[in-house]
Tab-separated table of C-alpha atoms in Angstrom:
chain	number	residue	atom	x	y	z
A	1	UNK	CA	-75.599	-3.328	41.430
A	2	UNK	CA	-77.851	-6.017	40.066
A	3	UNK	CA	-80.565	-4.989	42.520
A	4	UNK	CA	-80.410	-1.479	41.124
A	5	UNK	CA	-80.593	-2.847	37.618
A	6	UNK	CA	-83.583	-5.012	38.463
A	7	UNK	CA	-85.325	-2.035	40.041
A	8	UNK	CA	-84.612	0.020	36.939
A	9	UNK	CA	-86.015	-2.681	34.672
A	10	UNK	CA	-89.122	-2.909	36.807
A	11	UNK	CA	-89.736	0.801	36.698
A	12	UNK	CA	-89.071	0.910	32.984
A	13	UNK	CA	-91.612	-1.879	32.443
A	14	UNK	CA	-94.169	-0.142	34.655
A	15	UNK	CA	-93.814	3.281	33.054
A	16	UNK	CA	-93.464	2.446	29.386
A	17	UNK	CA	-94.314	-1.167	28.543
A	18	UNK	CA	-97.248	-2.060	30.784
A	19	UNK	CA	-100.610	-1.149	29.199
A	20	UNK	CA	-98.603	0.142	26.241
A	21	UNK	CA	-97.912	3.379	28.115
A	22	UNK	CA	-95.181	4.338	25.645
A	23	UNK	CA	-98.032	5.322	23.364
A	24	UNK	CA	-98.467	8.420	25.517
A	25	UNK	CA	-94.926	9.380	24.656
A	26	UNK	CA	-95.099	8.660	20.922
A	27	UNK	CA	-98.519	10.231	20.440
A	28	UNK	CA	-97.355	13.185	22.518
A	29	UNK	CA	-94.239	13.620	20.411
A	30	UNK	CA	-96.382	13.538	17.277
A	31	UNK	CA	-98.661	16.251	18.673
A	32	UNK	CA	-95.697	18.372	19.770
A	33	UNK	CA	-94.087	18.006	16.355
A	34	UNK	CA	-97.287	18.929	14.497
A	35	UNK	CA	-97.923	22.026	16.623
A	36	UNK	CA	-94.291	23.121	16.221
A	37	UNK	CA	-94.148	22.653	12.449
A	38	UNK	CA	-97.392	24.462	11.661
A	39	UNK	CA	-96.794	27.188	14.241
A	40	UNK	CA	-93.354	27.670	12.691
A	41	UNK	CA	-94.842	28.115	9.226
A	42	UNK	CA	-97.455	30.569	10.522
A	43	UNK	CA	-94.889	32.381	12.670
A	44	UNK	CA	-92.349	32.781	9.886
A	45	UNK	CA	-95.014	34.006	7.440
A	46	UNK	CA	-96.372	36.516	9.956
A	47	UNK	CA	-92.887	37.528	11.040
A	48	UNK	CA	-91.693	38.289	7.513
A	49	UNK	CA	-94.811	40.306	6.703
A	50	UNK	CA	-94.521	42.365	9.887
A	51	UNK	CA	-90.776	42.851	9.419
A	52	UNK	CA	-91.210	44.060	5.835
A	53	UNK	CA	-93.993	46.468	6.806
A	54	UNK	CA	-91.930	47.826	9.694
A	55	UNK	CA	-88.749	48.309	7.676
A	56	UNK	CA	-90.649	49.798	4.727
A	57	UNK	CA	-92.141	52.296	7.162
A	58	UNK	CA	-88.734	53.078	8.657
A	59	UNK	CA	-87.263	53.673	5.179
A	60	UNK	CA	-90.058	55.562	3.479
A	61	UNK	CA	-92.380	56.834	6.205
A	62	UNK	CA	-95.321	55.189	4.414
A	63	UNK	CA	-97.681	52.484	5.756
A	64	UNK	CA	-98.305	54.412	8.960
A	65	UNK	CA	-101.470	52.546	9.970
A	66	UNK	CA	-100.073	49.097	9.119
A	67	UNK	CA	-96.929	49.934	11.054
A	68	UNK	CA	-98.989	51.008	14.062
A	69	UNK	CA	-100.945	47.736	14.013
A	70	UNK	CA	-97.669	45.806	13.791
A	71	UNK	CA	-96.244	47.644	16.777
A	72	UNK	CA	-99.339	46.954	18.877
A	73	UNK	CA	-99.088	43.285	17.882
A	74	UNK	CA	-95.421	43.112	18.877
A	75	UNK	CA	-95.967	44.864	22.196
A	76	UNK	CA	-99.000	42.841	23.257
A	77	UNK	CA	-97.665	39.454	22.184
A	78	UNK	CA	-94.183	39.966	23.590
A	79	UNK	CA	-95.569	41.554	26.729
A	80	UNK	CA	-97.794	38.677	27.854
A	81	UNK	CA	-97.005	35.027	28.629
A	82	UNK	CA	-97.697	32.493	25.912
A	83	UNK	CA	-99.774	30.360	28.307
A	84	UNK	CA	-102.125	33.263	28.937
A	85	UNK	CA	-102.371	33.887	25.176
A	86	UNK	CA	-103.129	30.207	24.607
A	87	UNK	CA	-105.874	30.220	27.255
A	88	UNK	CA	-107.397	33.459	25.975
A	89	UNK	CA	-107.530	32.105	22.440
A	90	UNK	CA	-109.012	28.774	23.571
A	91	UNK	CA	-111.465	29.844	26.264
A	92	UNK	CA	-112.073	33.372	25.032
A	93	UNK	CA	-111.872	33.802	21.302
A	94	UNK	CA	-112.857	30.301	20.198
A	95	UNK	CA	-115.063	29.513	23.199
A	96	UNK	CA	-118.331	29.442	21.299
A	97	UNK	CA	-117.176	27.463	18.271
A	98	UNK	CA	-116.292	23.811	18.063
A	99	UNK	CA	-112.751	23.912	16.817
A	100	UNK	CA	-109.934	21.432	16.703
A	101	UNK	CA	-107.582	22.078	19.624
A	102	UNK	CA	-104.671	21.542	17.280
A	103	UNK	CA	-105.758	24.602	15.285
A	104	UNK	CA	-106.062	26.670	18.456
A	105	UNK	CA	-102.555	25.661	19.513
A	106	UNK	CA	-101.075	26.358	16.072
A	107	UNK	CA	-102.680	29.809	16.001
A	108	UNK	CA	-101.576	30.646	19.551
A	109	UNK	CA	-97.977	29.507	19.153
A	110	UNK	CA	-97.723	30.758	15.555
A	111	UNK	CA	-98.977	34.227	16.424
A	112	UNK	CA	-96.670	34.283	19.444
A	113	UNK	CA	-93.610	33.137	17.531
A	114	UNK	CA	-94.378	35.556	14.680
A	115	UNK	CA	-93.722	38.509	16.973
A	116	UNK	CA	-90.229	37.289	17.774
A	117	UNK	CA	-89.486	36.256	14.183
A	118	UNK	CA	-90.591	39.732	13.044
A	119	UNK	CA	-87.956	41.482	15.110
A	120	UNK	CA	-85.293	38.957	14.146
A	121	UNK	CA	-86.033	39.421	10.444
A	122	UNK	CA	-86.235	43.206	10.808
A	123	UNK	CA	-82.774	43.253	12.355
A	124	UNK	CA	-81.615	41.152	9.410
A	125	UNK	CA	-83.101	43.570	6.892
A	126	UNK	CA	-81.472	46.497	8.688
A	127	UNK	CA	-78.103	44.725	8.598
A	128	UNK	CA	-78.028	44.800	4.784
A	129	UNK	CA	-76.051	47.705	3.339
A	130	UNK	CA	-78.296	50.386	1.852
A	131	UNK	CA	-76.272	50.169	-1.343
A	132	UNK	CA	-78.031	46.865	-2.041
A	133	UNK	CA	-81.437	48.542	-2.024
A	134	UNK	CA	-80.080	51.370	-4.185
A	135	UNK	CA	-78.523	48.962	-6.660
A	136	UNK	CA	-81.790	47.047	-6.960
A	137	UNK	CA	-83.873	50.199	-7.352
A	138	UNK	CA	-81.426	51.695	-9.875
A	139	UNK	CA	-81.946	48.688	-12.145
A	140	UNK	CA	-85.692	49.353	-12.130
A	141	UNK	CA	-86.864	46.889	-9.480
A	142	UNK	CA	-89.740	48.094	-7.313
A	143	UNK	CA	-89.290	48.251	-3.562
A	144	UNK	CA	-91.112	44.917	-3.160
A	145	UNK	CA	-89.078	43.206	-5.905
A	146	UNK	CA	-85.837	44.481	-4.412
A	147	UNK	CA	-86.904	43.069	-1.059
A	148	UNK	CA	-87.821	39.678	-2.492
A	149	UNK	CA	-84.882	39.126	-4.843
A	150	UNK	CA	-82.083	41.002	-3.141
A	151	UNK	CA	-82.598	42.026	0.491
A	152	UNK	CA	-84.556	39.163	2.055
A	153	UNK	CA	-82.313	36.326	0.796
A	154	UNK	CA	-79.278	38.060	2.307
A	155	UNK	CA	-81.121	39.022	5.485
A	156	UNK	CA	-82.364	35.452	5.895
A	157	UNK	CA	-78.827	34.144	5.744
A	158	UNK	CA	-77.697	36.617	8.380
A	159	UNK	CA	-80.485	35.831	10.826
A	160	UNK	CA	-80.553	32.069	10.361
A	161	UNK	CA	-78.797	31.385	13.708
A	162	UNK	CA	-81.323	33.589	15.509
A	163	UNK	CA	-84.213	31.938	13.670
A	164	UNK	CA	-82.856	28.529	14.655
A	165	UNK	CA	-82.833	29.725	18.233
A	166	UNK	CA	-86.462	30.842	17.926
A	167	UNK	CA	-87.395	27.428	16.524
A	168	UNK	CA	-85.885	25.734	19.573
A	169	UNK	CA	-87.736	28.091	21.904
A	170	UNK	CA	-90.972	27.444	20.014
A	171	UNK	CA	-90.573	23.674	20.271
A	172	UNK	CA	-90.105	23.869	24.014
A	173	UNK	CA	-92.869	26.415	24.532
A	174	UNK	CA	-95.420	24.032	23.071
A	175	UNK	CA	-94.973	22.063	26.311
A	176	UNK	CA	-97.692	24.250	27.842
A	177	UNK	CA	-100.284	22.838	25.416
A	178	UNK	CA	-101.500	20.677	28.285
A	179	UNK	CA	-103.241	23.797	29.627
A	180	UNK	CA	-105.903	23.348	26.970
A	181	UNK	CA	-105.923	19.591	27.546
A	182	UNK	CA	-103.822	18.682	24.562
A	183	UNK	CA	-101.777	15.550	24.967
A	184	UNK	CA	-98.415	16.748	23.794
A	185	UNK	CA	-95.079	15.206	24.776
A	186	UNK	CA	-94.951	16.868	28.191
A	187	UNK	CA	-98.557	16.017	28.962
A	188	UNK	CA	-97.911	12.416	27.836
A	189	UNK	CA	-95.128	12.055	30.356
A	190	UNK	CA	-97.285	13.653	33.008
A	191	UNK	CA	-100.149	11.247	32.340
A	192	UNK	CA	-97.791	8.316	32.831
A	193	UNK	CA	-96.638	9.869	36.096
A	194	UNK	CA	-100.224	10.123	37.289
A	195	UNK	CA	-100.793	6.431	36.506
A	196	UNK	CA	-97.575	5.009	37.938
A	197	UNK	CA	-96.823	7.573	40.656
A	198	UNK	CA	-93.244	7.522	39.377
A	199	UNK	CA	-92.140	11.033	38.461
A	200	UNK	CA	-88.510	10.668	37.512
A	201	UNK	CA	-88.635	8.010	34.853
A	202	UNK	CA	-91.304	9.414	32.499
A	203	UNK	CA	-90.217	13.013	32.948
A	204	UNK	CA	-86.555	12.196	32.348
A	205	UNK	CA	-87.620	10.334	29.223
A	206	UNK	CA	-89.580	13.371	28.073
A	207	UNK	CA	-86.614	15.650	28.782
A	208	UNK	CA	-84.296	13.333	26.856
A	209	UNK	CA	-86.610	13.374	23.863
A	210	UNK	CA	-86.806	17.196	23.813
A	211	UNK	CA	-83.029	17.314	24.057
A	212	UNK	CA	-82.609	14.858	21.203
A	213	UNK	CA	-84.973	16.804	18.959
A	214	UNK	CA	-83.215	20.085	19.775
A	215	UNK	CA	-79.805	18.588	18.990
A	216	UNK	CA	-81.221	17.341	15.685
A	217	UNK	CA	-82.607	20.800	14.896
A	218	UNK	CA	-79.275	22.448	15.737
A	219	UNK	CA	-77.580	20.046	13.355
A	220	UNK	CA	-80.049	20.766	10.540
A	221	UNK	CA	-79.890	24.549	10.989
A	222	UNK	CA	-76.087	24.332	11.024
A	223	UNK	CA	-76.100	22.452	7.735
A	224	UNK	CA	-78.445	24.975	6.137
A	225	UNK	CA	-76.177	27.772	7.369
A	226	UNK	CA	-73.141	26.187	5.755
A	227	UNK	CA	-75.004	25.667	2.502
A	228	UNK	CA	-76.139	29.289	2.346
A	229	UNK	CA	-72.641	30.478	3.161
A	230	UNK	CA	-71.481	29.238	-0.257
A	231	UNK	CA	-71.105	32.773	-1.522
A	232	UNK	CA	-68.816	33.930	1.315
A	233	UNK	CA	-65.175	33.283	0.689
B	1	UNK	CA	-67.278	67.782	-31.262
B	2	UNK	CA	-69.516	70.185	-29.383
B	3	UNK	CA	-71.133	71.375	-32.561
B	4	UNK	CA	-72.106	67.783	-33.377
B	5	UNK	CA	-73.486	67.213	-29.934
B	6	UNK	CA	-75.586	70.359	-30.094
B	7	UNK	CA	-77.620	68.758	-32.873
B	8	UNK	CA	-78.331	65.605	-30.884
B	9	UNK	CA	-81.584	65.287	-29.001
B	10	UNK	CA	-81.760	66.214	-25.345
B	11	UNK	CA	-81.838	63.115	-23.158
B	12	UNK	CA	-81.967	64.693	-19.728
B	13	UNK	CA	-83.085	68.220	-18.984
B	14	UNK	CA	-82.613	69.449	-15.430
B	15	UNK	CA	-84.367	72.604	-14.351
B	16	UNK	CA	-83.942	74.511	-11.093
B	17	UNK	CA	-83.056	71.376	-9.158
B	18	UNK	CA	-82.896	71.826	-5.392
B	19	UNK	CA	-82.249	69.304	-2.678
B	20	UNK	CA	-82.222	69.921	1.047
B	21	UNK	CA	-81.532	67.018	3.390
B	22	UNK	CA	-83.490	66.789	6.641
B	23	UNK	CA	-81.661	68.446	9.471
B	24	UNK	CA	-79.144	70.169	7.207
B	25	UNK	CA	-78.942	73.924	7.169
B	26	UNK	CA	-77.822	74.472	3.586
B	27	UNK	CA	-79.166	73.133	0.340
B	28	UNK	CA	-77.064	70.270	-1.033
B	29	UNK	CA	-78.296	71.398	-4.435
B	30	UNK	CA	-79.313	74.972	-4.880
B	31	UNK	CA	-80.840	75.496	-8.276
B	32	UNK	CA	-79.049	73.291	-10.801
B	33	UNK	CA	-80.056	73.510	-14.444
B	34	UNK	CA	-78.404	71.794	-17.373
B	35	UNK	CA	-79.080	69.587	-20.355
B	36	UNK	CA	-77.494	66.318	-21.307
B	37	UNK	CA	-77.667	65.349	-24.936
B	38	UNK	CA	-77.456	61.992	-26.622
B	39	UNK	CA	-73.840	60.814	-26.891
B	40	UNK	CA	-72.440	63.366	-24.478
B	41	UNK	CA	-69.880	62.341	-21.893
B	42	UNK	CA	-70.417	64.800	-19.086
B	43	UNK	CA	-68.016	64.831	-16.179
B	44	UNK	CA	-69.027	66.448	-12.916
B	45	UNK	CA	-66.174	67.638	-10.737
B	46	UNK	CA	-65.832	69.839	-7.698
B	47	UNK	CA	-64.687	69.905	-4.097
B	48	UNK	CA	-66.249	67.426	-1.664
B	49	UNK	CA	-69.586	68.614	-0.364
B	50	UNK	CA	-70.240	70.530	-3.565
B	51	UNK	CA	-73.334	68.423	-4.303
B	52	UNK	CA	-72.005	66.577	-7.327
B	53	UNK	CA	-72.963	63.107	-6.049
B	54	UNK	CA	-76.348	64.386	-4.900
B	55	UNK	CA	-76.898	65.855	-8.358
B	56	UNK	CA	-76.077	62.512	-9.983
B	57	UNK	CA	-78.271	60.554	-7.571
B	58	UNK	CA	-81.170	62.885	-8.295
B	59	UNK	CA	-81.014	61.991	-11.983
B	60	UNK	CA	-82.541	58.561	-11.276
B	61	UNK	CA	-84.348	59.742	-8.151
B	62	UNK	CA	-82.244	57.771	-5.678
B	63	UNK	CA	-82.434	61.136	-3.981
B	64	UNK	CA	-85.774	62.867	-4.218
B	65	UNK	CA	-85.311	66.507	-5.195
B	66	UNK	CA	-86.939	69.086	-2.952
B	67	UNK	CA	-87.708	71.329	-5.889
B	68	UNK	CA	-87.212	71.574	-9.635
B	69	UNK	CA	-87.859	69.165	-12.500
B	70	UNK	CA	-85.935	66.482	-14.346
B	71	UNK	CA	-87.110	65.606	-17.819
B	72	UNK	CA	-85.824	62.230	-18.960
B	73	UNK	CA	-86.564	61.642	-22.649
B	74	UNK	CA	-89.186	64.334	-22.375
B	75	UNK	CA	-90.986	62.898	-19.336
B	76	UNK	CA	-90.905	64.661	-15.979
B	77	UNK	CA	-89.698	61.892	-13.693
B	78	UNK	CA	-90.096	64.052	-10.583
B	79	UNK	CA	-93.838	63.921	-11.216
B	80	UNK	CA	-95.186	61.212	-8.893
B	81	UNK	CA	-97.698	60.177	-11.555
B	82	UNK	CA	-94.911	58.725	-13.681
B	83	UNK	CA	-93.622	55.276	-12.742
B	84	UNK	CA	-89.972	55.861	-11.947
B	85	UNK	CA	-89.231	52.123	-12.089
B	86	UNK	CA	-89.876	52.111	-15.843
B	87	UNK	CA	-87.476	55.011	-16.422
B	88	UNK	CA	-84.769	53.622	-14.171
B	89	UNK	CA	-84.492	50.621	-16.515
B	90	UNK	CA	-83.050	53.009	-19.088
B	91	UNK	CA	-80.745	54.793	-16.645
B	92	UNK	CA	-77.821	52.577	-15.697
B	93	UNK	CA	-75.965	53.383	-12.517
B	94	UNK	CA	-72.518	52.432	-11.247
B	95	UNK	CA	-71.708	53.011	-7.590
B	96	UNK	CA	-68.523	53.793	-5.724
B	97	UNK	CA	-68.976	50.671	-3.579
B	98	UNK	CA	-69.956	48.452	-6.570
B	99	UNK	CA	-73.048	47.102	-4.761
B	100	UNK	CA	-73.007	43.766	-6.515
B	101	UNK	CA	-75.440	41.247	-5.062
B	102	UNK	CA	-73.171	39.042	-2.925
B	103	UNK	CA	-75.553	36.080	-2.714
B	104	UNK	CA	-75.640	35.599	-6.472
B	105	UNK	CA	-73.058	34.452	-8.973
B	106	UNK	CA	-71.722	37.005	-11.438
B	107	UNK	CA	-73.985	35.587	-14.150
B	108	UNK	CA	-77.052	35.843	-11.919
B	109	UNK	CA	-76.102	39.412	-11.001
B	110	UNK	CA	-76.129	40.223	-14.699
B	111	UNK	CA	-79.264	38.366	-15.740
B	112	UNK	CA	-81.734	38.843	-12.901
B	113	UNK	CA	-82.905	42.320	-13.906
B	114	UNK	CA	-83.199	41.641	-17.662
B	115	UNK	CA	-85.100	38.418	-16.921
B	116	UNK	CA	-87.456	39.781	-14.266
B	117	UNK	CA	-87.976	43.257	-15.705
B	118	UNK	CA	-87.523	42.964	-19.472
B	119	UNK	CA	-88.930	39.453	-19.721
B	120	UNK	CA	-85.859	37.997	-21.410
B	121	UNK	CA	-85.472	34.229	-21.359
B	122	UNK	CA	-82.569	32.787	-19.396
B	123	UNK	CA	-80.788	31.911	-22.654
B	124	UNK	CA	-81.175	35.393	-24.126
B	125	UNK	CA	-80.138	37.109	-20.908
B	126	UNK	CA	-77.083	34.875	-20.500
B	127	UNK	CA	-76.088	35.326	-24.121
B	128	UNK	CA	-76.161	39.112	-23.770
B	129	UNK	CA	-74.339	38.971	-20.455
B	130	UNK	CA	-71.653	36.656	-21.859
B	131	UNK	CA	-70.971	38.974	-24.779
B	132	UNK	CA	-70.574	41.941	-22.442
B	133	UNK	CA	-68.419	39.924	-20.032
B	134	UNK	CA	-66.215	39.030	-22.977
B	135	UNK	CA	-65.841	42.715	-23.821
B	136	UNK	CA	-64.633	43.607	-20.334
B	137	UNK	CA	-62.336	40.579	-20.225
B	138	UNK	CA	-64.159	38.676	-17.506
B	139	UNK	CA	-65.806	35.867	-19.454
B	140	UNK	CA	-64.088	33.321	-17.212
B	141	UNK	CA	-65.613	34.720	-14.003
B	142	UNK	CA	-69.285	34.105	-14.833
B	143	UNK	CA	-69.678	31.465	-12.117
B	144	UNK	CA	-67.730	33.293	-9.422
B	145	UNK	CA	-69.347	35.050	-6.496
B	146	UNK	CA	-68.615	38.778	-6.043
B	147	UNK	CA	-66.526	38.151	-2.933
B	148	UNK	CA	-64.099	36.114	-5.031
B	149	UNK	CA	-63.344	39.095	-7.281
B	150	UNK	CA	-60.905	41.965	-6.965
B	151	UNK	CA	-62.227	45.511	-6.658
B	152	UNK	CA	-61.480	46.306	-10.281
B	153	UNK	CA	-63.232	43.140	-11.423
B	154	UNK	CA	-66.236	43.937	-9.240
B	155	UNK	CA	-66.571	47.373	-10.746
B	156	UNK	CA	-66.283	46.054	-14.292
B	157	UNK	CA	-69.031	43.529	-13.452
B	158	UNK	CA	-71.122	46.345	-11.967
B	159	UNK	CA	-70.776	48.286	-15.219
B	160	UNK	CA	-71.810	45.211	-17.182
B	161	UNK	CA	-74.792	44.676	-14.873
B	162	UNK	CA	-76.057	48.144	-15.719
B	163	UNK	CA	-75.319	47.633	-19.444
B	164	UNK	CA	-77.338	44.397	-19.508
B	165	UNK	CA	-80.487	46.528	-19.216
B	166	UNK	CA	-79.448	48.295	-22.443
B	167	UNK	CA	-79.721	51.741	-20.865
B	168	UNK	CA	-79.890	55.019	-22.770
B	169	UNK	CA	-77.602	56.739	-20.301
B	170	UNK	CA	-75.072	55.581	-17.725
B	171	UNK	CA	-74.465	57.350	-14.416
B	172	UNK	CA	-71.134	56.805	-12.635
B	173	UNK	CA	-70.836	57.837	-9.002
B	174	UNK	CA	-67.099	58.036	-8.255
B	175	UNK	CA	-66.535	54.638	-9.875
B	176	UNK	CA	-62.825	54.426	-9.072
B	177	UNK	CA	-62.696	56.035	-5.628
B	178	UNK	CA	-62.922	52.760	-3.706
B	179	UNK	CA	-60.304	51.000	-5.835
B	180	UNK	CA	-56.669	50.267	-5.169
B	181	UNK	CA	-54.581	52.459	-7.499
B	182	UNK	CA	-53.423	49.576	-9.683
B	183	UNK	CA	-57.036	48.674	-10.472
B	184	UNK	CA	-58.209	52.097	-11.543
B	185	UNK	CA	-56.886	51.654	-15.075
B	186	UNK	CA	-58.918	48.574	-15.923
B	187	UNK	CA	-62.172	50.328	-14.939
B	188	UNK	CA	-61.288	53.518	-16.794
B	189	UNK	CA	-60.511	51.441	-19.892
B	190	UNK	CA	-64.013	50.009	-19.866
B	191	UNK	CA	-65.484	53.478	-19.442
B	192	UNK	CA	-63.312	54.831	-22.247
B	193	UNK	CA	-64.598	52.117	-24.575
B	194	UNK	CA	-68.162	52.932	-23.619
B	195	UNK	CA	-67.570	56.589	-24.424
B	196	UNK	CA	-66.045	55.645	-27.780
B	197	UNK	CA	-69.177	53.583	-28.502
B	198	UNK	CA	-71.211	56.769	-28.075
B	199	UNK	CA	-72.846	55.827	-24.797
B	200	UNK	CA	-74.295	58.872	-23.064
B	201	UNK	CA	-72.524	59.140	-19.732
B	202	UNK	CA	-72.618	61.324	-16.643
B	203	UNK	CA	-69.573	60.760	-14.481
B	204	UNK	CA	-68.800	62.095	-11.022
B	205	UNK	CA	-65.087	61.623	-10.446
B	206	UNK	CA	-61.818	62.954	-9.096
B	207	UNK	CA	-59.843	61.526	-12.034
B	208	UNK	CA	-58.990	64.828	-13.717
B	209	UNK	CA	-56.654	63.417	-16.338
B	210	UNK	CA	-59.357	60.975	-17.374
B	211	UNK	CA	-61.939	63.745	-17.512
B	212	UNK	CA	-59.644	65.784	-19.704
B	213	UNK	CA	-59.203	62.861	-22.085
B	214	UNK	CA	-62.729	61.461	-22.334
B	215	UNK	CA	-65.221	64.208	-21.453
B	216	UNK	CA	-67.125	66.167	-24.049
B	217	UNK	CA	-68.081	68.635	-21.339
B	218	UNK	CA	-67.099	69.185	-17.734
B	219	UNK	CA	-69.357	70.671	-15.070
B	220	UNK	CA	-67.710	72.315	-12.112
B	221	UNK	CA	-69.919	72.347	-9.039
B	222	UNK	CA	-69.506	74.228	-5.777
B	223	UNK	CA	-71.975	74.915	-2.968
B	224	UNK	CA	-74.769	73.068	-4.719
B	225	UNK	CA	-74.532	74.994	-7.959
B	226	UNK	CA	-72.928	74.615	-11.358
B	227	UNK	CA	-70.303	77.332	-11.360
B	228	UNK	CA	-68.844	76.690	-14.777
B	229	UNK	CA	-69.302	74.219	-17.622
B	230	UNK	CA	-67.141	73.858	-20.667
B	231	UNK	CA	-65.441	71.371	-22.975
B	232	UNK	CA	-62.238	70.038	-21.353
B	233	UNK	CA	-59.836	72.180	-23.363
B	234	UNK	CA	-61.513	75.397	-22.318
B	235	UNK	CA	-62.242	74.097	-18.843
B	236	UNK	CA	-58.628	73.385	-17.924
B	237	UNK	CA	-56.795	76.017	-19.976
B	238	UNK	CA	-59.094	78.940	-19.561
B	239	UNK	CA	-61.055	78.786	-16.289
B	240	UNK	CA	-63.158	81.879	-15.734
B	241	UNK	CA	-64.411	81.799	-12.164
B	242	UNK	CA	-62.129	82.195	-9.181
B	243	UNK	CA	-63.631	79.089	-7.591
B	244	UNK	CA	-62.568	76.939	-10.514
B	245	UNK	CA	-59.154	78.590	-10.739
B	246	UNK	CA	-58.449	77.854	-7.109
B	247	UNK	CA	-59.840	74.304	-7.453
B	248	UNK	CA	-57.622	73.584	-10.446
B	249	UNK	CA	-54.578	75.062	-8.754
B	250	UNK	CA	-55.041	72.655	-5.852
B	251	UNK	CA	-55.468	69.462	-7.851
B	252	UNK	CA	-52.862	69.850	-10.550
């Protein structure tokens, strides 16, 4: 037993303490967190815009061209792997310009996530009784005002669990950032592995950190859900 | 009473109104023409499927008519050039299913439109709303959410929400049909008071006794047309068309 413990301590020292290798983990976590947060903001913004255009088109038959563009966006983004999208954006679209890799990653993951958020939000908008739209319009609100003040806040509450799910997926998907040589959490663990030739310890540490962050996110989303549920009795 | 009303100005003038829903064979409305004058309380009755709700919902363009015109205060609101949102502010509407905003408190339900659309300050809007809440006996529910209210309370709040915009006319789309019987009275009382205060009202309902008591004129609709329209006395005691005679014989 004590031999096992000694071995564990040795490996821990080698993988994390020696040469301050834990920096790979902390810097990686920081990168992962930054990509996730900004991609989330971009994704939610894009998703809401696309969802509103699509549901406005479904209701009124207007915005034909915008709706067509949205549908192409949804099909292409949801129909191809995020790694391929990331590589195309990095090596293809931004190949000739010097651009921060962080920005490339945020755009790639944000645009990708936006497609999923769009359909989540659209399902939320569709779940709201049409009487709500009629009540808003009958008071004199425009379609856009009715959306903003009346429909979206209710739709958001209904789709919060699904949005929380998308956030978790997004966080974990950023683990492919290493493909464009970004040192995110996963890449950090992998770098340690390549230095120490010990796979289990750094990768288990990385897995544990993802898990911890996800549990934290679940907790926060759950709290937000309960707060928004105030009006249901 | 009718002679008085005849002198009042015309608020809504409907001409040759037609509405055909996609995929339906018959017209829901097939050439409806009538006038609604200031202070009138017009009840619209008829068998289900007669087009009475469609007619009402056309008056604020919740349904877009296929043909015909609707002049509201002299302006053709079916003309796309006119901003319907501005006219809807003056046309209050009360729905069968209440349609209160469930994510807002009662007070917020009542003040959001006056604040955002009429530019009232929060204080002004809440003062108006409180006075109206007082009148319908719900002053103590200002901070409640709609889901904490009974059906009758919800509908009274819905009426107040429309009144907060200070409309020139109120439309009621079967306002008591979704209510438990013991709650119908409280809603009808509010409507009766409104009528006594000379609010112009158009009411689609199945409450015949109430129509008889409150209406200044009753329209009988069948197959998308107005078959007969008369003051309640004449309407109930001396029906002319066979359709109305058979309708009245079934409901009384």
